[in-house]
Coordinates of C-alpha atoms and ligand atoms in Angstrom, one line a residue:
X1 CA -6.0 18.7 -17.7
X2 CA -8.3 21.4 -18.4
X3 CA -11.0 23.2 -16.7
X4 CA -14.1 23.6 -17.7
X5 CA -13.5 27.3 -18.0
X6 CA -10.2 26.7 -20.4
X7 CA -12.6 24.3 -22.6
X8 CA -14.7 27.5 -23.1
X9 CA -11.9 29.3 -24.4
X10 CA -10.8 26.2 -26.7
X11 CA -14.5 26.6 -28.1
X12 CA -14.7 30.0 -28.8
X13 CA -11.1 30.2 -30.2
X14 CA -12.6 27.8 -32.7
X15 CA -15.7 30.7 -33.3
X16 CA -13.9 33.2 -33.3
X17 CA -11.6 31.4 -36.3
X18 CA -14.4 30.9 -38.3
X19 CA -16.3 34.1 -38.2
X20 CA -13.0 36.3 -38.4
X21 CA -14.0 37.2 -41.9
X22 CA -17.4 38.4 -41.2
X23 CA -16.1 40.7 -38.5
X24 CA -14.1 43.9 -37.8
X25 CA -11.4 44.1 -36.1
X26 CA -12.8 46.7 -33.8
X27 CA -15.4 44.4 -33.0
X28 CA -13.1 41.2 -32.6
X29 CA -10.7 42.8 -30.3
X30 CA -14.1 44.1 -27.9
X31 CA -15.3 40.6 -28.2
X32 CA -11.6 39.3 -27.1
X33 CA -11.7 42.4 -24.0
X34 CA -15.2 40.5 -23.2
X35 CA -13.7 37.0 -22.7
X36 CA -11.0 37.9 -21.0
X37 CA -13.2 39.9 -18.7
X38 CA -15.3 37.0 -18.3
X39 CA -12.5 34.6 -17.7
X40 CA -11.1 36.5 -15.0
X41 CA -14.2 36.5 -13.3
X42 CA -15.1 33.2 -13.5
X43 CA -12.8 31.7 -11.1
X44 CA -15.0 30.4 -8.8
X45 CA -18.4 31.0 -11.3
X46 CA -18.2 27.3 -12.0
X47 CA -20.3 26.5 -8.5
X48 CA -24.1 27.1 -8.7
X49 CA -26.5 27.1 -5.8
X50 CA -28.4 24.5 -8.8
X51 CA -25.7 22.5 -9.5
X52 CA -27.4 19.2 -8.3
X53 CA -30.8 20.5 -9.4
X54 CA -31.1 17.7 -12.1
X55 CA -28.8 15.3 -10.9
X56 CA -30.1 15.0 -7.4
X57 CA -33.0 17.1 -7.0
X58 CA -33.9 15.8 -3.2
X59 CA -30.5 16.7 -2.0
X60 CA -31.3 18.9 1.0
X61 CA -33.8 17.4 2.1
X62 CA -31.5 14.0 2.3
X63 CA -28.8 15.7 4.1
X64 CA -30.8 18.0 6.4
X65 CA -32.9 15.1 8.7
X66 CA -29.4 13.4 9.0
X67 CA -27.6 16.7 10.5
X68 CA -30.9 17.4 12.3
X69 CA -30.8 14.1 14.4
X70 CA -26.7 14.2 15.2
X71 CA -28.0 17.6 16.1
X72 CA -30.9 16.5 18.2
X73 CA -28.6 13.9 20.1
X74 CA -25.9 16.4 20.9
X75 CA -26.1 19.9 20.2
X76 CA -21.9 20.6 20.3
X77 CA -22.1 18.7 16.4
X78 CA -23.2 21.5 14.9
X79 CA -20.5 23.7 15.8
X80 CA -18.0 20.7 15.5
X81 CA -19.1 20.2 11.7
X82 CA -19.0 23.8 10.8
X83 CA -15.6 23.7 11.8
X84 CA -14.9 20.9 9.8
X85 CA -16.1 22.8 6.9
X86 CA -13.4 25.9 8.6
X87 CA -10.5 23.1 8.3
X88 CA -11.6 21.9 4.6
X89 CA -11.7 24.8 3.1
X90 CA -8.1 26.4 4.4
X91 CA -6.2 23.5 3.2
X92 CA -5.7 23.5 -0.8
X93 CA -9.4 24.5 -1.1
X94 CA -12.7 22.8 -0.2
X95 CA -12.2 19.7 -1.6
X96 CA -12.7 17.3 0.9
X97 CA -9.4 16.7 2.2
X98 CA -9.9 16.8 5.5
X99 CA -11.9 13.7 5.7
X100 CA -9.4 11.1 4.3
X101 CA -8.1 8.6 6.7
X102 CA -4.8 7.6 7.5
X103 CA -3.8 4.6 5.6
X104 CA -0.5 2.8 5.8
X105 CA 0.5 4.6 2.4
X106 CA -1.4 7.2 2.6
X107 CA -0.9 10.5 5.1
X108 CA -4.3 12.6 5.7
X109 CA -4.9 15.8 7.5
X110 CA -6.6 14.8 10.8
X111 CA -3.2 14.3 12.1
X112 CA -2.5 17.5 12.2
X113 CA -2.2 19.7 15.3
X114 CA -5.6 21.5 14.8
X115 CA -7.3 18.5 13.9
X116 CA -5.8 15.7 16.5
X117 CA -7.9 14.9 19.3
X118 CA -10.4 18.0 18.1
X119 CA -11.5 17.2 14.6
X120 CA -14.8 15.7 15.3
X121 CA -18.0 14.4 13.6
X122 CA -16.8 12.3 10.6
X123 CA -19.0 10.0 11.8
X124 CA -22.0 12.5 10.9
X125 CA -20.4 13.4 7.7
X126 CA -20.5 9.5 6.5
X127 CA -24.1 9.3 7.5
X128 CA -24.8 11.8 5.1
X129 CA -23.1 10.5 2.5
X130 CA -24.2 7.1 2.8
X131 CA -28.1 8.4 2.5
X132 CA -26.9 10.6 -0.6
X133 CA -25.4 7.6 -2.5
X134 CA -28.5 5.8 -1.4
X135 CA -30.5 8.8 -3.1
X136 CA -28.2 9.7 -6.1
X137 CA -25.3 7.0 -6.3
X138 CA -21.8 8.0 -7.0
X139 CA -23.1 12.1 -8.0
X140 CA -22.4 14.0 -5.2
X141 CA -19.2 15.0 -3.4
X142 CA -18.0 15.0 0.3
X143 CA -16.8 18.6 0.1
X144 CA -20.2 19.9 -1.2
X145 CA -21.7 17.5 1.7
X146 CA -19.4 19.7 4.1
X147 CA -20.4 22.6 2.9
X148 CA -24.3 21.8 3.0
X149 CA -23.9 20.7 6.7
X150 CA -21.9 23.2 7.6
X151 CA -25.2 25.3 7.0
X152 CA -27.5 23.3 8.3
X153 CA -25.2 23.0 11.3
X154 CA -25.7 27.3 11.6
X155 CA -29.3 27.1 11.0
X156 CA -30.6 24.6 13.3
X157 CA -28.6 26.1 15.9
X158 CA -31.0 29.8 15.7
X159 CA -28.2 30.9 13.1
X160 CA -28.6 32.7 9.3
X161 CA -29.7 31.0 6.6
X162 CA -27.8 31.0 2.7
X163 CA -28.2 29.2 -0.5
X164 CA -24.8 26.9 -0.9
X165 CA -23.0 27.1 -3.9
X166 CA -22.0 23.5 -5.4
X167 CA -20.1 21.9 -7.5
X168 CA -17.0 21.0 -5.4
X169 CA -15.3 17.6 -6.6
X170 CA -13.4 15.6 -4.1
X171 CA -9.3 15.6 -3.9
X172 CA -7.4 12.5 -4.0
X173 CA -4.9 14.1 -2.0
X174 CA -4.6 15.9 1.5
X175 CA -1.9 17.9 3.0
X176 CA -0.6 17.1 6.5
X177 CA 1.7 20.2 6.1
X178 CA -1.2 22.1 4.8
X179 CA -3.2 21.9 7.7
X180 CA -0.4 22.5 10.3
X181 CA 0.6 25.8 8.3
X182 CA -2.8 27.4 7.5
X183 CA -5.0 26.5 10.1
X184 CA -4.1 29.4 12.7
X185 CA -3.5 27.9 16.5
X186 CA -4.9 29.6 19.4
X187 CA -2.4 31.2 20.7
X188 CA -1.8 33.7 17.2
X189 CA -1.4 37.4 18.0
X190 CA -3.7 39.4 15.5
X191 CA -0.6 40.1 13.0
X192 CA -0.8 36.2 12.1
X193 CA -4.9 36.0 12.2
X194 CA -4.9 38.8 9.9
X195 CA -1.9 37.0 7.5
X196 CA -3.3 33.3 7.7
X197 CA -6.8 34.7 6.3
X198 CA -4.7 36.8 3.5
X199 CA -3.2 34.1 2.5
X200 CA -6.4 32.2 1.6
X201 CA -8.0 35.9 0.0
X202 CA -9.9 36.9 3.0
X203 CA -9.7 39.6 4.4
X204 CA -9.2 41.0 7.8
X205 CA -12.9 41.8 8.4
X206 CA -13.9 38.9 6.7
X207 CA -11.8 36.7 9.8
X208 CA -13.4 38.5 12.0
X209 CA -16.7 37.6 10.7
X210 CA -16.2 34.1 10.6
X211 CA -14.7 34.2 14.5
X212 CA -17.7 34.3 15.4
X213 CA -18.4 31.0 14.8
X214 CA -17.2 30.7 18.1
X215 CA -20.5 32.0 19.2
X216 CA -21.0 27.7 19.5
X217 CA -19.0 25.1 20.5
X218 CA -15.8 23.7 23.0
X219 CA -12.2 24.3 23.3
X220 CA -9.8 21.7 25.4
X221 CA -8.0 23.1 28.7
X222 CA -4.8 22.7 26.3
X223 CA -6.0 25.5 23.9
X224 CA -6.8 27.8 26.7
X225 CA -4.4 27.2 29.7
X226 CA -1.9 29.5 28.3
X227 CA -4.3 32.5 28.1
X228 CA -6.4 31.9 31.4
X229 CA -2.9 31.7 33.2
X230 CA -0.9 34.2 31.6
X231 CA -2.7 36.9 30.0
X232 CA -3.5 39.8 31.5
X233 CA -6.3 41.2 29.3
X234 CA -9.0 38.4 31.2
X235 CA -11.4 39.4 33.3
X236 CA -10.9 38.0 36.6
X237 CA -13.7 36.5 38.0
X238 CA -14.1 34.6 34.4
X239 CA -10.7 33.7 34.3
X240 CA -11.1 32.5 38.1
X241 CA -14.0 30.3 36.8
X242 CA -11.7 29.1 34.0
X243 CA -8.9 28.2 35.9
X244 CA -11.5 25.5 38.1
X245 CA -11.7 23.3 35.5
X246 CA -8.4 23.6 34.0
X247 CA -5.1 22.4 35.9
X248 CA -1.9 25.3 34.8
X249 CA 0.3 22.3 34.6
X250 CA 0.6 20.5 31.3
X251 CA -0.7 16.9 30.9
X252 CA -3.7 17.5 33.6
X253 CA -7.1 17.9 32.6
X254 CA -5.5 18.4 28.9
X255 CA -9.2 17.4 27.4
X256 CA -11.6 19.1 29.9
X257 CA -13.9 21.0 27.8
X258 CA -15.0 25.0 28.1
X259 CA -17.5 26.5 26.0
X260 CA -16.0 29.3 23.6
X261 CA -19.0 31.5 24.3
X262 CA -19.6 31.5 28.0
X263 CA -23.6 32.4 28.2
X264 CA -25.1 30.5 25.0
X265 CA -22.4 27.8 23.8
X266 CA -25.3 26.1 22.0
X267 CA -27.3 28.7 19.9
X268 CA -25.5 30.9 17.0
X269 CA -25.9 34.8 17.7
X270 CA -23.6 37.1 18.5
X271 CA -22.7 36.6 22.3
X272 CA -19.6 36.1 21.3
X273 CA -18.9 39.4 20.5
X274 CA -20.2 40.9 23.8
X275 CA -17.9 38.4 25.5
X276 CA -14.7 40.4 23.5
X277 CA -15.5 43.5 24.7
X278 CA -15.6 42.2 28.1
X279 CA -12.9 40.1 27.9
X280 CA -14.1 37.0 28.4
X281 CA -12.5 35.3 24.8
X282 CA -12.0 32.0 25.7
X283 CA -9.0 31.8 23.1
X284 CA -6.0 34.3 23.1
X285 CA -6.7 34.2 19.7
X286 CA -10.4 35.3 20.0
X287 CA -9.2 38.2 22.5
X288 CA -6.6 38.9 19.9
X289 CA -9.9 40.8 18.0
X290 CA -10.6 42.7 20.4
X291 CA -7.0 44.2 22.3
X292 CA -6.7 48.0 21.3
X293 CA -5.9 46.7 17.5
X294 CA -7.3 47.4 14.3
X295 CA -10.2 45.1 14.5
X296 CA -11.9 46.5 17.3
X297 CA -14.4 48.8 16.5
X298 CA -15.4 46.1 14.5
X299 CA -16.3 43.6 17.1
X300 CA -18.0 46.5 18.8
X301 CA -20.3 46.9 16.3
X302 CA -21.1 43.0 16.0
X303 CA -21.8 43.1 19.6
X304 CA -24.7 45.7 19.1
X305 CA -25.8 45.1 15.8
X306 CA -26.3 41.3 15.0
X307 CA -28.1 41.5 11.8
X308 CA -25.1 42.8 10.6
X309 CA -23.0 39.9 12.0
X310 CA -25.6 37.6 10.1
X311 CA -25.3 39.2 6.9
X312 CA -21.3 39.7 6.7
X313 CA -21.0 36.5 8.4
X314 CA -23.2 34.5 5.4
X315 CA -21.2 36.8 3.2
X316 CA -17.8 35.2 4.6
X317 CA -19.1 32.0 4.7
X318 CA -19.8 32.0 1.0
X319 CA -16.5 33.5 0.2
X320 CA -14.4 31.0 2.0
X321 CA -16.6 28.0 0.3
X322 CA -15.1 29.5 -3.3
X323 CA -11.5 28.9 -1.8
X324 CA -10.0 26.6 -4.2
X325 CA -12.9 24.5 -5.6
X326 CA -11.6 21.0 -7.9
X327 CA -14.4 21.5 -10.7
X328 CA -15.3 19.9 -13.9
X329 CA -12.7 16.6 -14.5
X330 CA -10.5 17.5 -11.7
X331 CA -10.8 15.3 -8.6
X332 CA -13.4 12.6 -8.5
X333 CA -16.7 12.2 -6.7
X334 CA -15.7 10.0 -3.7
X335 CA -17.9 6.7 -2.7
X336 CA -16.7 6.8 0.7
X337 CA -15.4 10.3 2.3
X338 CA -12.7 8.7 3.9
X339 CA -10.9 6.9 1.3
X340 CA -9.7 8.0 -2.6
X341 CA -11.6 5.8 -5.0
Ligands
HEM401 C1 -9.6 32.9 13.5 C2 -8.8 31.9 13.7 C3 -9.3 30.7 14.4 C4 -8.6 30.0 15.4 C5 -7.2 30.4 16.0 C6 -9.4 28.9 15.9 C7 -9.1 28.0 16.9 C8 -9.9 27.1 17.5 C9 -9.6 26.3 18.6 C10 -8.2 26.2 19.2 C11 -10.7 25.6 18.9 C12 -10.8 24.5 20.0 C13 -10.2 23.2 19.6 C14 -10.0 22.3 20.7 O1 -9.6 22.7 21.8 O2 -10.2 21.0 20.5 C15 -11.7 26.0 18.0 C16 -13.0 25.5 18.0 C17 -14.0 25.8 17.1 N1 -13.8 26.6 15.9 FE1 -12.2 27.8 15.6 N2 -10.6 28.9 15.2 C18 -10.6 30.0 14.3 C19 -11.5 30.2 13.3 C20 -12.7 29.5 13.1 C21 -13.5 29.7 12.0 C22 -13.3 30.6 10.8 C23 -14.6 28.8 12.2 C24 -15.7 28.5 11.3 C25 -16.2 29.4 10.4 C26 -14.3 28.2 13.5 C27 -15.2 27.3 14.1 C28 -15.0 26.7 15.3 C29 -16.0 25.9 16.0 C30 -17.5 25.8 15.6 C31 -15.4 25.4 17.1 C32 -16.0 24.4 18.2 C33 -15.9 23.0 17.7 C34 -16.4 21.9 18.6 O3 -17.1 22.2 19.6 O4 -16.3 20.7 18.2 N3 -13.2 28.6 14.0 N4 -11.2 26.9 17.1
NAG402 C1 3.2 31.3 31.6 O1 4.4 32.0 31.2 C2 5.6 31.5 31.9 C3 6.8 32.4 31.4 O2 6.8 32.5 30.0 C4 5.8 30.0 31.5 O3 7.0 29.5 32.1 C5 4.6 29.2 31.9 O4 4.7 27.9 31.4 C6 3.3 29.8 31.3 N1 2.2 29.1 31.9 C7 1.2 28.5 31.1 C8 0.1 27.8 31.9 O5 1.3 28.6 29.9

């Protein structure tokens, strides 16, 4: 199958073939140079903040009333459909993966160990969509839908605001193994934060950016006992609080909830930060940042300075939604996020 991007070449080759006598050589092989420049920068060029300009025109404002209201109702959506856009995007690209349901022949991703008994807000996600086919019938995917929430989600909650690039098609396939490799669990030193971003072409400061997504949101007693019991870079009279609500032994209080950023679990700023440098990370993983490593001084600086956690955070955001995009022919626009068509 080809991609939009290798039609364009197809084209042009055909061009190229039929103006060769007009031209130079010197000029052919510079317009040649210029392709191939183009080419290898257009790897993610094919989404466009526009993409549904035509198509759809009152997209945002279908999706945004939807998110607004699951927001209204609950506050701890937001930050759980941002990270669904987080667990999307880091398995084979955001392409909607995530949201497939188990069938009896068909194995999904919200089985996976980051996703069991945590993966929440699906329920939001098909709310959306339902409006959006209601809107612009059978036009718009689920992982563009993801995406858009996923910003909404960071907005109503006092967070940045970005344009969202689009033009995402939905998989017809998910990866159970996918999601249990990439997705990094809590208990990661800083070595394997750093590697599981690489491996998806983000950086090291770009992870550290998005951490701070954790600036909303809950983790279970299970994603946190180990580093409230064990660790020794806590503070105390946190980790005293911590412990209250979160039996040591495994199997009690499993599910009781703790908010990843102690003082404002419900509005997106950069408390989270400030919480590193006092130890108070929630997560071993979040402490990880912030533990006489490499990425220190810059979680210092996002704890003073959070315009600049804004901007690099958008930045990031952007970046991770290229990850991967199914574009042109590939994929399909789903009916129904949970199911293939
Ligand atoms: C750096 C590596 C990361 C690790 C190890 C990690 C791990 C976790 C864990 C263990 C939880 C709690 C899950 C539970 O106990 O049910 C969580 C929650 C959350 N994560 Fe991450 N995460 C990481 C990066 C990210 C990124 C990049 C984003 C988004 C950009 C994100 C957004 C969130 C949000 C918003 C929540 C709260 C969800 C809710 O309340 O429903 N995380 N994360
Ligand atoms: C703390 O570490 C010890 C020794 O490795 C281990 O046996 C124990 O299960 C750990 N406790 C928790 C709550 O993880």
């Amino acid at each position: 199958m080809l991609s939009t991007s290798q039609l364009n070449i197809v084209s042009f080759h055909h061009t190229y073939l039929t103006i060769r006598d007009m031209a130079s050589s010197t000029t052919m092989a510079s317009l040649a140079l210029a392709l191939v420049l183009l080419f290898l920068g257009s790897s993610s060029a094919q989404l466009s903040t526009n993409f549904y300009s035509k198509t759809c025109p009152n997209l945002f404002s279908t999706v945004q009333p939807v998110i607004q209201s699951a927001i209204s109702s609950e506050k701890r959506m937001g930050a759980s459909i941002l990270r669904l856009f987080f667990h999307d995007c880091f398995v084979n690209g955001c392409d909607g993966s995530l949201l497939l349901d188990d069938t009896s022949s068909f194995t999904g991703e919200k089985t996976a160990n980051p996703n069991r008994n945590s993966a929440r807000g699906f329920d939001v996600i098909d709310k959306i969509k339902a409006a959006v086919e209601k809107a612009c019938p059978g036009v718009v995917s689920c992982a563009d839908i993801l995406a858009i929430s996923a910003r909404d989600s960071v907005v109503l909650l006092g967070g940045p605001n970005w344009n969202v690039k689009l033009g995402r098609r939905d998989a017809r396939t998910a990866s159970l193994s996918g999601a249990n490799n990439n997705i990094p669990p809590p208990t990661s030193s800083l070595s394997n934060l750093i590697s599981k971003f690489s491996a998806q072409g983000l950086s090291a400061n770009e992870m550290v950016a998005l951490s701070g997504a954790h600036t909303i949101g809950q983790a279970r007693c299970t994603s946190f006992r180990a580093r409230i019991y064990n660790d020794t870079n806590i503070d105390g009279s946190f980790d005293k609080t911590r412990r209250s609500n979160c039996p040591s032994t495994s199997g009690n209080g499993d599910n009781n909830l703790a908010p990843l950023d102690l003082q404002t679990p419900t509005s997106f700023d950069n408390d989270y930060f400030k919480n590193l440098v006092n130890q108070k990370g929630l997560l071993h993983s979040d402490q990880q940042l912030f533990n006489k490593g490499s990425t220190d001084s810059l979680v210092s600086t996002y704890s003073t300075n959070p315009s600049k956690f804004s901007s690099d955070f958008v930045a990031a955001m952007i970046k991770m939604g290229d990850i991967s995009p199914l574009t042109g022919s590939q994929g399909e626009i789903r009916k129904n996020c949970r199911k293939i068509n």
